[in-house]
Coordinates of C-alpha atoms in Angstrom, one line a residue:
M1 CA -48.4 158.2 -11.0
I2 CA -51.5 156.6 -12.9
V3 CA -51.4 153.6 -15.0
A4 CA -51.7 155.4 -18.3
E5 CA -48.5 157.5 -17.4
A6 CA -46.7 154.2 -16.3
V7 CA -47.7 152.3 -19.5
G8 CA -46.3 155.0 -21.6
G9 CA -43.1 155.7 -20.2
L10 CA -42.3 151.8 -20.2
L11 CA -43.0 151.5 -23.5
A12 CA -40.4 154.4 -24.1
A13 CA -38.1 152.6 -21.8
A14 CA -38.2 149.5 -23.8
G15 CA -37.3 150.8 -27.1
V16 CA -40.6 152.2 -28.7
R17 CA -39.6 155.4 -31.0
A18 CA -43.0 156.1 -32.8
A19 CA -46.9 156.1 -32.2
F20 CA -49.5 156.5 -34.3
G21 CA -52.8 157.2 -33.4
V22 CA -56.3 159.3 -33.0
V23 CA -56.8 160.6 -29.4
G24 CA -59.8 160.4 -27.6
S25 CA -60.8 160.7 -24.0
G26 CA -59.8 156.9 -23.4
N27 CA -56.4 157.3 -24.8
F28 CA -55.7 160.9 -23.8
H29 CA -53.4 160.4 -21.4
L30 CA -51.6 156.9 -22.6
T31 CA -50.5 159.0 -25.6
N32 CA -49.5 162.0 -23.5
A33 CA -47.6 159.9 -21.4
L34 CA -45.9 158.7 -24.6
V35 CA -45.0 161.9 -25.9
S36 CA -43.3 163.3 -22.5
H37 CA -40.9 160.1 -22.9
G38 CA -39.8 161.3 -26.3
V39 CA -41.9 158.9 -28.4
R40 CA -43.0 160.5 -31.8
F41 CA -46.6 160.7 -31.8
V42 CA -48.0 161.1 -35.5
A43 CA -51.8 162.0 -35.3
A44 CA -53.6 160.4 -37.9
R45 CA -57.4 161.4 -39.4
H46 CA -58.9 157.7 -38.8
E47 CA -57.7 154.8 -36.8
G48 CA -57.3 152.9 -39.7
G49 CA -55.0 154.9 -41.3
A50 CA -53.1 155.1 -38.1
A51 CA -52.8 151.4 -38.0
T52 CA -51.7 151.0 -41.3
M53 CA -49.2 154.3 -41.0
A54 CA -47.5 152.0 -38.0
D55 CA -47.6 148.7 -39.6
A56 CA -45.6 150.2 -42.6
Y57 CA -43.4 152.2 -40.5
A58 CA -42.2 148.6 -38.2
R59 CA -41.6 147.1 -41.6
M60 CA -39.5 149.9 -42.9
T61 CA -37.2 150.0 -39.7
G62 CA -37.6 146.7 -38.1
E63 CA -39.0 148.0 -34.7
V64 CA -41.8 147.8 -32.8
A65 CA -44.2 150.7 -33.3
V66 CA -47.4 151.5 -30.9
V67 CA -50.8 152.2 -32.1
S68 CA -53.2 154.3 -29.9
V69 CA -57.0 154.5 -30.1
H70 CA -60.0 155.3 -28.3
Q71 CA -62.1 152.5 -26.7
G72 CA -64.8 151.0 -28.7
P73 CA -65.0 152.3 -32.1
G74 CA -61.5 153.7 -32.1
L75 CA -60.6 150.1 -32.0
T76 CA -63.0 149.0 -34.6
N77 CA -62.2 151.6 -37.0
A78 CA -58.5 150.4 -36.7
I79 CA -59.6 146.8 -37.5
T80 CA -58.7 146.5 -41.2
G81 CA -55.2 148.1 -40.2
L82 CA -54.7 145.6 -37.9
A83 CA -55.6 142.5 -39.5
E84 CA -53.1 143.4 -42.4
A85 CA -50.6 143.8 -39.6
A86 CA -51.3 140.6 -37.9
K87 CA -51.5 138.5 -41.3
S88 CA -48.2 140.2 -42.2
R89 CA -46.7 139.3 -38.9
T90 CA -46.0 142.9 -38.1
P91 CA -44.7 143.8 -34.6
L92 CA -47.3 146.3 -33.0
V93 CA -48.2 147.0 -29.9
V94 CA -52.0 148.4 -29.7
L95 CA -53.1 150.8 -26.9
A96 CA -56.8 150.7 -26.5
G97 CA -58.8 152.3 -23.9
E98 CA -61.6 149.6 -22.8
A99 CA -65.0 150.4 -21.4
T100 CA -65.6 147.3 -19.6
D101 CA -69.2 148.2 -18.2
A102 CA -71.7 146.5 -20.6
R103 CA -74.2 149.8 -20.1
S104 CA -71.4 152.0 -22.0
N105 CA -72.4 153.0 -25.2
F106 CA -68.5 152.0 -26.1
H107 CA -68.6 148.5 -24.7
I108 CA -67.6 145.7 -27.2
D109 CA -65.7 142.6 -26.6
Q110 CA -62.7 143.9 -27.6
D111 CA -60.9 140.5 -27.0
A112 CA -63.2 138.9 -29.7
A113 CA -63.0 141.7 -32.0
V114 CA -59.2 141.6 -32.2
R115 CA -58.8 137.8 -31.9
A116 CA -61.2 137.2 -35.0
V117 CA -58.5 139.2 -37.0
G118 CA -55.4 137.5 -36.0
A119 CA -54.1 139.8 -33.3
V120 CA -53.0 138.8 -29.9
P121 CA -55.6 140.4 -27.0
M122 CA -54.0 141.5 -23.8
R123 CA -55.2 143.3 -20.8
V124 CA -54.2 145.5 -17.7
S125 CA -56.8 144.5 -15.5
D126 CA -54.8 145.0 -12.1
P127 CA -52.9 148.4 -11.5
A128 CA -50.1 146.5 -9.7
E129 CA -49.6 144.5 -12.7
A130 CA -49.4 147.2 -15.2
A131 CA -45.5 146.8 -16.0
R132 CA -45.6 143.1 -16.2
H133 CA -48.3 143.3 -18.9
T134 CA -47.1 146.3 -20.7
L135 CA -43.5 145.0 -21.1
E136 CA -45.2 141.4 -21.9
A137 CA -47.3 142.9 -24.7
F138 CA -43.9 144.4 -26.3
R139 CA -42.0 141.3 -25.9
V140 CA -44.4 139.5 -27.7
A141 CA -45.1 141.9 -30.1
R142 CA -40.9 142.3 -31.1
D143 CA -39.9 138.4 -30.3
E144 CA -42.8 136.6 -31.9
R145 CA -43.4 139.2 -34.6
R146 CA -47.3 139.7 -33.4
T147 CA -49.9 142.5 -33.3
V148 CA -50.7 142.8 -29.6
V149 CA -53.8 144.7 -28.5
L150 CA -53.2 145.9 -24.9
N151 CA -56.7 146.5 -23.6
L152 CA -56.5 149.2 -20.7
P153 CA -59.9 149.7 -18.9
L154 CA -60.5 153.0 -18.2
D155 CA -60.7 152.7 -14.4
V156 CA -57.6 151.3 -14.4
Q157 CA -55.8 153.8 -16.5
A158 CA -56.5 156.2 -14.0
A159 CA -55.6 154.2 -10.9
E160 CA -52.6 155.2 -9.0
T161 CA -49.8 152.8 -9.2
E162 CA -47.0 152.0 -6.6
L163 CA -44.5 151.9 -10.0
G164 CA -41.8 154.1 -9.3
G165 CA -38.1 154.5 -8.7
E166 CA -35.4 152.6 -10.9
R167 CA -37.3 149.1 -10.8
P168 CA -39.6 149.8 -13.8
D169 CA -37.0 151.2 -15.9
R170 CA -34.7 148.4 -15.2
A171 CA -37.4 146.0 -16.4
A172 CA -37.7 147.9 -19.5
A173 CA -34.1 148.1 -20.1
A174 CA -33.8 144.4 -19.6
V175 CA -36.4 143.7 -22.0
R176 CA -35.0 146.3 -24.4
E177 CA -31.7 144.1 -24.4
S178 CA -32.8 140.9 -24.2
R179 CA -33.6 139.5 -27.6
P180 CA -33.9 135.8 -28.1
G181 CA -31.6 134.3 -30.8
A182 CA -33.3 132.3 -33.8
P183 CA -33.8 128.7 -33.8
A184 CA -30.6 127.3 -34.8
A185 CA -31.0 124.7 -37.7
S186 CA -30.0 121.2 -37.2
A187 CA -27.0 119.5 -38.7
E188 CA -29.6 117.0 -40.7
Q189 CA -31.8 120.1 -42.2
L190 CA -28.4 122.0 -43.3
D191 CA -27.1 118.6 -44.8
G192 CA -30.1 118.2 -46.6
L193 CA -30.4 121.5 -48.0
R194 CA -26.7 121.1 -49.2
R195 CA -27.2 118.1 -51.2
L196 CA -30.2 119.6 -52.9
L197 CA -28.2 122.4 -54.0
D198 CA -24.9 120.1 -54.9
G199 CA -27.5 118.2 -57.1
A200 CA -29.2 121.5 -58.5
E201 CA -28.5 122.5 -62.3
R202 CA -31.0 125.2 -62.5
P203 CA -31.6 126.9 -58.7
V204 CA -33.6 129.8 -58.4
F205 CA -33.8 131.6 -54.7
V206 CA -36.9 133.1 -54.2
A207 CA -36.4 135.6 -50.9
G208 CA -39.3 136.9 -49.1
R209 CA -39.6 139.5 -46.1
G210 CA -37.7 137.3 -43.7
A211 CA -34.8 137.6 -45.6
R212 CA -34.8 141.3 -46.0
H213 CA -31.4 141.4 -44.0
A214 CA -29.7 138.5 -45.3
R215 CA -28.8 140.1 -48.8
A216 CA -24.8 139.7 -48.7
E217 CA -25.4 136.0 -47.4
L218 CA -27.8 134.9 -50.2
V219 CA -25.8 136.8 -53.1
E220 CA -22.5 134.8 -51.9
L221 CA -24.4 131.4 -51.8
A222 CA -26.0 132.1 -55.0
E223 CA -22.6 133.0 -56.6
R224 CA -21.2 129.5 -55.0
T225 CA -24.4 127.5 -56.5
G226 CA -25.0 129.4 -59.4
A227 CA -28.4 130.3 -58.3
L228 CA -30.8 133.2 -59.9
L229 CA -32.0 135.6 -57.4
A230 CA -35.8 136.6 -57.3
T231 CA -37.8 137.8 -54.4
S232 CA -41.6 137.8 -53.7
A233 CA -43.6 141.4 -53.8
V234 CA -42.6 142.4 -50.2
A235 CA -38.9 141.9 -50.6
K236 CA -39.0 143.8 -54.2
G237 CA -35.3 145.2 -54.5
L238 CA -33.1 142.9 -52.4
F239 CA -30.9 141.6 -55.1
R240 CA -31.0 145.2 -57.1
G241 CA -27.6 145.7 -58.9
S242 CA -26.7 142.0 -59.3
P243 CA -26.2 140.6 -63.0
W244 CA -28.6 137.6 -61.6
D245 CA -31.6 139.8 -60.5
L246 CA -34.9 138.4 -61.7
D247 CA -36.7 141.2 -59.6
V248 CA -40.0 139.6 -58.5
S249 CA -41.5 136.2 -58.8
G250 CA -45.3 135.6 -59.5
G251 CA -47.9 137.6 -60.3
F252 CA -45.7 140.9 -61.2
A253 CA -43.0 138.8 -62.6
T254 CA -41.9 139.8 -66.2
P255 CA -42.3 137.1 -68.7
L256 CA -38.5 136.2 -68.6
T257 CA -38.8 136.0 -64.9
A258 CA -41.7 133.3 -65.0
E259 CA -39.8 131.3 -67.8
L260 CA -36.7 131.1 -65.7
V261 CA -38.4 130.4 -62.4
R262 CA -40.7 127.5 -63.9
G263 CA -37.4 126.1 -65.7
A264 CA -35.6 125.8 -62.3
D265 CA -35.1 122.2 -60.9
L266 CA -34.7 123.6 -57.1
V267 CA -36.6 126.5 -55.9
V268 CA -35.6 127.6 -52.5
G269 CA -37.9 130.1 -50.7
W270 CA -35.8 132.0 -48.0
G271 CA -38.1 133.3 -45.4
C272 CA -40.9 133.2 -48.0
A273 CA -43.9 131.8 -47.7
L274 CA -44.1 130.7 -51.3
N275 CA -48.1 131.6 -51.6
M276 CA -50.3 132.1 -54.3
W277 CA -49.0 135.2 -55.2
T278 CA -45.3 134.3 -55.7
T279 CA -46.0 131.3 -57.3
R280 CA -48.9 131.8 -59.4
H281 CA -50.9 129.5 -57.5
G282 CA -47.9 126.9 -57.8
S283 CA -47.9 127.5 -61.5
L284 CA -44.1 128.6 -61.2
I285 CA -42.9 125.6 -59.9
G286 CA -42.0 123.3 -62.7
P287 CA -42.7 119.5 -62.9
G288 CA -40.1 117.9 -61.3
A289 CA -39.0 120.5 -59.4
K290 CA -37.8 120.1 -55.9
V291 CA -38.9 122.7 -53.5
A292 CA -37.0 123.8 -50.1
Q293 CA -38.0 126.6 -47.7
V294 CA -35.5 128.2 -44.8
D295 CA -37.9 130.0 -42.2
L296 CA -38.0 130.7 -38.5
D297 CA -41.5 129.0 -38.4
L298 CA -41.7 125.3 -38.9
A299 CA -45.2 125.7 -39.8
A300 CA -44.6 127.8 -42.9
V301 CA -42.7 124.9 -44.4
G302 CA -45.1 123.4 -47.2
L303 CA -47.9 125.5 -46.1
H304 CA -48.8 127.0 -49.6
V305 CA -47.1 124.5 -52.2
P306 CA -45.6 121.2 -51.1
A307 CA -41.9 121.3 -50.0
D308 CA -39.3 118.4 -50.5
H309 CA -37.2 120.0 -47.5
G310 CA -37.4 122.2 -44.5
V311 CA -35.1 124.1 -42.5
V312 CA -35.7 126.0 -39.5
G313 CA -33.4 128.8 -39.0
D314 CA -32.5 132.3 -39.7
V315 CA -32.2 132.8 -43.4
A316 CA -28.4 135.0 -42.9
E317 CA -27.4 132.3 -40.6
V318 CA -28.2 129.5 -42.6
A319 CA -27.1 130.7 -46.1
R320 CA -23.9 131.3 -44.1
A321 CA -23.4 127.9 -42.8
L322 CA -23.8 126.5 -46.6
T323 CA -21.7 128.7 -48.6
A324 CA -18.4 127.3 -48.0
G325 CA -17.0 125.1 -51.1
G326 CA -16.3 125.7 -54.6
E327 CA -18.3 127.5 -57.3
R328 CA -20.6 125.8 -59.8
A329 CA -22.1 127.5 -62.9
G330 CA -25.5 126.2 -61.9
Y331 CA -28.1 128.3 -63.8
R332 CA -25.8 131.4 -64.7
S333 CA -24.5 131.7 -68.1
P334 CA -23.1 134.5 -70.6
E335 CA -26.0 134.3 -72.8
L336 CA -28.5 134.5 -69.8
A337 CA -26.8 137.1 -68.0
R338 CA -27.6 139.0 -71.5
R339 CA -31.0 138.2 -71.6
I340 CA -31.8 139.5 -67.8
R341 CA -29.9 142.5 -68.9
E342 CA -32.1 143.3 -72.0
E343 CA -35.0 141.4 -70.6
G344 CA -35.3 141.8 -67.2
R345 CA -37.1 144.5 -66.5
W346 CA -41.2 145.3 -67.4
R347 CA -39.9 148.4 -69.5
A348 CA -38.2 146.4 -71.7
V349 CA -41.1 144.2 -72.6
P350 CA -42.8 145.8 -75.7
Y351 CA -46.5 147.1 -75.8
H352 CA -48.7 149.0 -77.7
D353 CA -49.5 152.6 -76.1
E354 CA -53.0 152.9 -75.9
S355 CA -52.9 156.6 -75.0
G356 CA -55.1 158.8 -76.4
G357 CA -58.8 160.1 -76.1
G358 CA -57.8 162.5 -73.1
R359 CA -56.3 159.2 -71.1
V360 CA -52.6 158.2 -70.8
D361 CA -51.9 154.4 -71.0
P362 CA -50.8 153.4 -66.9
R363 CA -47.6 151.8 -68.5
T364 CA -46.2 154.8 -70.4
L365 CA -47.3 156.7 -67.1
T366 CA -45.4 154.8 -64.7
I367 CA -42.2 154.8 -67.0
G368 CA -42.3 158.4 -67.8
L369 CA -42.6 158.6 -63.5
D370 CA -39.9 156.3 -63.4
D371 CA -37.5 158.6 -65.4
L372 CA -38.3 161.6 -63.8
L373 CA -38.5 160.4 -60.0
P374 CA -35.4 160.1 -57.8
A375 CA -33.5 156.8 -57.6
E376 CA -33.6 157.4 -53.6
R377 CA -37.2 156.7 -53.2
I378 CA -39.9 155.0 -51.3
V379 CA -42.6 153.2 -52.9
A380 CA -46.1 152.5 -51.7
T381 CA -48.9 151.0 -53.3
D382 CA -52.5 150.5 -52.9
S383 CA -55.0 147.5 -53.9
G384 CA -56.9 147.5 -57.2
N385 CA -56.7 146.7 -60.8
F386 CA -54.0 149.3 -61.1
M387 CA -51.4 148.1 -58.6
G388 CA -49.3 146.0 -61.0
Y389 CA -48.1 149.1 -62.8
P390 CA -46.5 150.8 -60.3
A391 CA -45.1 147.5 -58.7
M392 CA -43.9 146.5 -62.0
F393 CA -42.4 149.9 -63.7
L394 CA -41.2 151.7 -60.8
D395 CA -37.8 150.5 -59.8
V396 CA -36.5 151.2 -56.0
P397 CA -32.7 151.0 -55.0
D398 CA -33.4 148.4 -52.4
E399 CA -35.1 146.4 -50.0
R400 CA -36.0 149.3 -48.3
G401 CA -37.7 151.0 -51.1
F402 CA -41.0 149.1 -51.4
C403 CA -43.8 149.1 -48.7
F404 CA -46.3 146.4 -49.9
T405 CA -49.5 146.0 -47.4
Q406 CA -51.2 143.8 -49.2
A407 CA -52.0 140.4 -47.0
F408 CA -55.2 141.5 -46.3
Q409 CA -55.8 142.6 -49.9
A410 CA -57.5 145.7 -48.6
V411 CA -58.5 148.8 -50.8
G412 CA -57.8 151.7 -49.2
L413 CA -54.3 151.4 -47.2
G414 CA -52.0 153.0 -49.8
L415 CA -51.7 156.3 -48.6
A416 CA -51.4 155.7 -44.5
T417 CA -48.6 153.1 -45.9
A418 CA -46.8 155.9 -47.6
I419 CA -47.2 158.2 -44.6
G420 CA -45.8 155.2 -42.3
A421 CA -43.0 154.6 -44.5
A422 CA -42.0 158.1 -45.1
V423 CA -41.8 158.6 -41.2
A424 CA -39.6 155.8 -41.2
R425 CA -37.3 156.7 -44.3
P426 CA -37.0 160.4 -44.1
D427 CA -34.1 160.4 -46.2
R428 CA -36.2 159.2 -49.1
L429 CA -39.1 160.6 -51.3
P430 CA -41.9 158.9 -50.5
V431 CA -44.5 157.7 -53.5
A432 CA -47.8 156.7 -53.0
A433 CA -49.7 154.9 -55.8
L434 CA -53.0 154.5 -55.5
G435 CA -56.3 153.7 -57.5
D436 CA -59.3 156.5 -57.4
G437 CA -61.4 153.9 -55.4
G438 CA -58.5 153.8 -52.5
A439 CA -57.8 157.2 -52.8
F440 CA -61.3 158.3 -51.8
M441 CA -61.4 155.6 -48.9
G442 CA -58.1 157.1 -47.5
I443 CA -58.6 160.8 -48.6
A444 CA -58.4 162.2 -45.3
E445 CA -54.8 161.5 -44.8
L446 CA -53.9 164.0 -47.5
E447 CA -53.9 166.6 -44.6
T448 CA -52.0 164.4 -42.7
V449 CA -49.1 164.6 -45.3
V450 CA -49.4 168.4 -45.5
R451 CA -49.6 168.8 -41.4
L452 CA -46.3 166.4 -41.5
G453 CA -44.7 168.8 -44.3
L454 CA -43.9 165.4 -46.3
P455 CA -42.7 165.9 -49.6
M456 CA -44.7 163.2 -51.1
V457 CA -46.1 162.4 -54.4
V458 CA -49.2 160.7 -54.6
V459 CA -50.2 159.4 -58.0
V460 CA -53.7 158.5 -58.4
Y461 CA -54.6 156.1 -61.2
D462 CA -58.2 157.1 -61.7
D463 CA -60.2 155.1 -64.3
E464 CA -63.3 155.9 -62.7
A465 CA -64.4 152.8 -61.3
Y466 CA -63.7 149.8 -59.1
G467 CA -61.4 148.7 -62.0
A468 CA -61.1 145.0 -60.8
E469 CA -65.2 144.3 -60.6
V470 CA -65.3 145.9 -64.1
H471 CA -63.0 143.4 -65.6
H472 CA -63.9 140.6 -63.5
F473 CA -67.7 140.8 -64.2
G474 CA -67.9 143.2 -67.2
P475 CA -67.1 140.0 -70.0
H476 CA -70.0 138.1 -68.5
G477 CA -72.3 140.7 -69.3
H478 CA -73.2 141.8 -65.6
P479 CA -74.6 145.3 -65.3
L480 CA -71.7 147.5 -64.0
G481 CA -73.5 150.8 -62.7
T482 CA -72.7 149.8 -59.1
V483 CA -68.9 150.0 -59.7
R484 CA -68.5 153.0 -62.3
F485 CA -68.3 156.5 -61.0
P486 CA -68.8 160.2 -62.4
P487 CA -65.4 162.0 -62.8
A488 CA -64.0 163.8 -59.9
D489 CA -61.4 166.6 -60.1
L490 CA -59.0 165.0 -57.7
A491 CA -56.5 167.7 -58.1
A492 CA -58.9 170.5 -57.1
I493 CA -59.8 168.2 -54.1
A494 CA -55.6 167.8 -53.4
R495 CA -55.0 171.6 -53.6
G496 CA -58.2 172.2 -51.2
Y497 CA -56.0 170.2 -48.8
G498 CA -52.8 172.0 -49.3
F499 CA -51.2 170.0 -52.0
A500 CA -49.7 171.2 -55.4
A501 CA -51.5 169.0 -58.1
V502 CA -51.1 168.1 -61.7
T503 CA -53.6 166.2 -64.0
V504 CA -52.1 163.9 -66.4
T505 CA -53.9 163.0 -69.8
G506 CA -50.9 162.2 -71.7
P507 CA -47.2 162.1 -71.7
A508 CA -46.9 165.5 -72.0
D509 CA -48.8 166.7 -68.7
L510 CA -45.7 165.0 -66.9
A511 CA -43.6 168.1 -67.3
G512 CA -45.7 169.5 -64.7
V513 CA -43.9 166.6 -62.1
A514 CA -40.7 167.5 -63.7
E515 CA -41.2 171.0 -62.7
W516 CA -42.3 170.2 -58.8
L517 CA -39.3 167.7 -58.6
K518 CA -37.0 171.0 -59.3
G519 CA -37.8 172.3 -56.0
P520 CA -38.6 173.8 -53.6
R521 CA -41.1 170.7 -52.9
E522 CA -42.7 172.6 -50.4
R523 CA -46.0 171.4 -50.6
P524 CA -46.4 167.7 -51.6
L525 CA -47.6 166.7 -54.8
L526 CA -51.0 164.9 -56.3
V527 CA -50.7 163.5 -59.9
H528 CA -54.1 163.1 -60.9
A529 CA -53.6 160.5 -64.0
K530 CA -56.6 160.2 -65.8
V531 CA -56.0 156.5 -67.0
T532 CA -57.1 154.2 -69.8
G533 CA -59.6 151.6 -68.4
D534 CA -59.6 149.1 -71.0
R535 CA -57.0 147.0 -70.4
P536 CA -57.8 144.2 -67.5
S537 CA -54.7 143.1 -65.2
W538 CA -54.0 139.7 -65.3
W539 CA -52.5 140.2 -61.6
L540 CA -56.1 140.6 -60.1
E541 CA -57.4 137.7 -62.2
E542 CA -54.8 135.7 -60.3
A543 CA -56.2 137.1 -57.3
F544 CA -59.7 136.1 -57.6
K545 CA -58.9 132.4 -58.3
G546 CA -57.9 132.9 -54.8
H547 CA -61.3 134.5 -53.4

């Protein structure tokens, strides 16, 4: 067999179940080899979309996903999606054809390109070493939580290899079964965190992506210590159903959540970086509050806010080791439980409905959608001035209900994120929340939604502008002609792709969404929401502080 066929077979044998990409001559045989060995291949309309779909799929399944791209421009088209994945430590293997002859139009320094965005470059240079390099790429992606680009020169792909018989399959099976355990926290580290917990009167746990597997352990430890429970945005929904769930800490936090996190005397980040988003540039860490972090990576401890104590280990195992002992009231009280019940969600916060003049208030729109959409949903949101509305007002059933590709803060990833999440979780209604800017950037993937038969709801918050820039620069008197756009009929465009579509200019128009939800949902639905654009978003103002 040729190397391209061997690589596809080895990845399938190692456990890869899904691949995403755009096929060209440089990855044609690679992609067909994946498919022939049972890997599902999702053809995207742009490599950037393919990379983001794979990223979302890996986040929602916990598996290594594959991206397959053409040499040169196929890889560069995927770079923004790869930067997001690399920053998020998403386990991906990117199979990239490579033109090594400098005279080729397709030739670039692919190693340098991917290294620049934080991905790990590898290469198969010798047909005899194809199995070793392929399985090493898979292992690094899975065990080190890295985005790995495996460069495959065209001449090497086409070369015959002696791979055959059972040896490569045995090697792949060995890699599939050999998952290294997490580093064990030291007794000294555990004792230090135990003392902090025992001495805290108002502890708050903030769980991140690294804690999404540890709900039960963290809830039990919080019961013993009297801690309140919050999450970073990427772990939204983790504690849904608990009476002590504060939802998201940071820029999307309710006023009550911000008050309670700021009032804590101990904040423990569990698999959470406690970055500027989650702590509002550190302002949610109260004066005199102690900070502890539990993470697999020692380098994450104290990276964004000073940490008084760090524990290196798996979140679930550390929480389990600290659970023994009696219960304390801690931060909890009947009065606080009542406040969380009555004030703990954004829809309970009063606001003036600004709908009118042919435009709907995005808060009113999102609350209406939250009431209509089934509870078993998976929400993906793009970046932009609008992004807090779906993040704050659309509830999700658990930590697998929200997919947030925002580590690179790139506009245009939202639709592809929703597609990858939908492929990962076909049991849930996928909801893509986009601004008009991001919708136009990723609009080609509407065809992918239709082709895959996904019963998706795509909501476009259309203020006919790059709203973040309007609200950031407008108050200073700068001209805004470069960031405002004429009206566009997004509903008509969506129908052209095969969607059902409704235009929403006021709450009454949501009746069209209700009708679609009744069934049969044979076509996906685009909701073109003409939203009011006078209100700036405080979460984007927080983001601009970090530029």
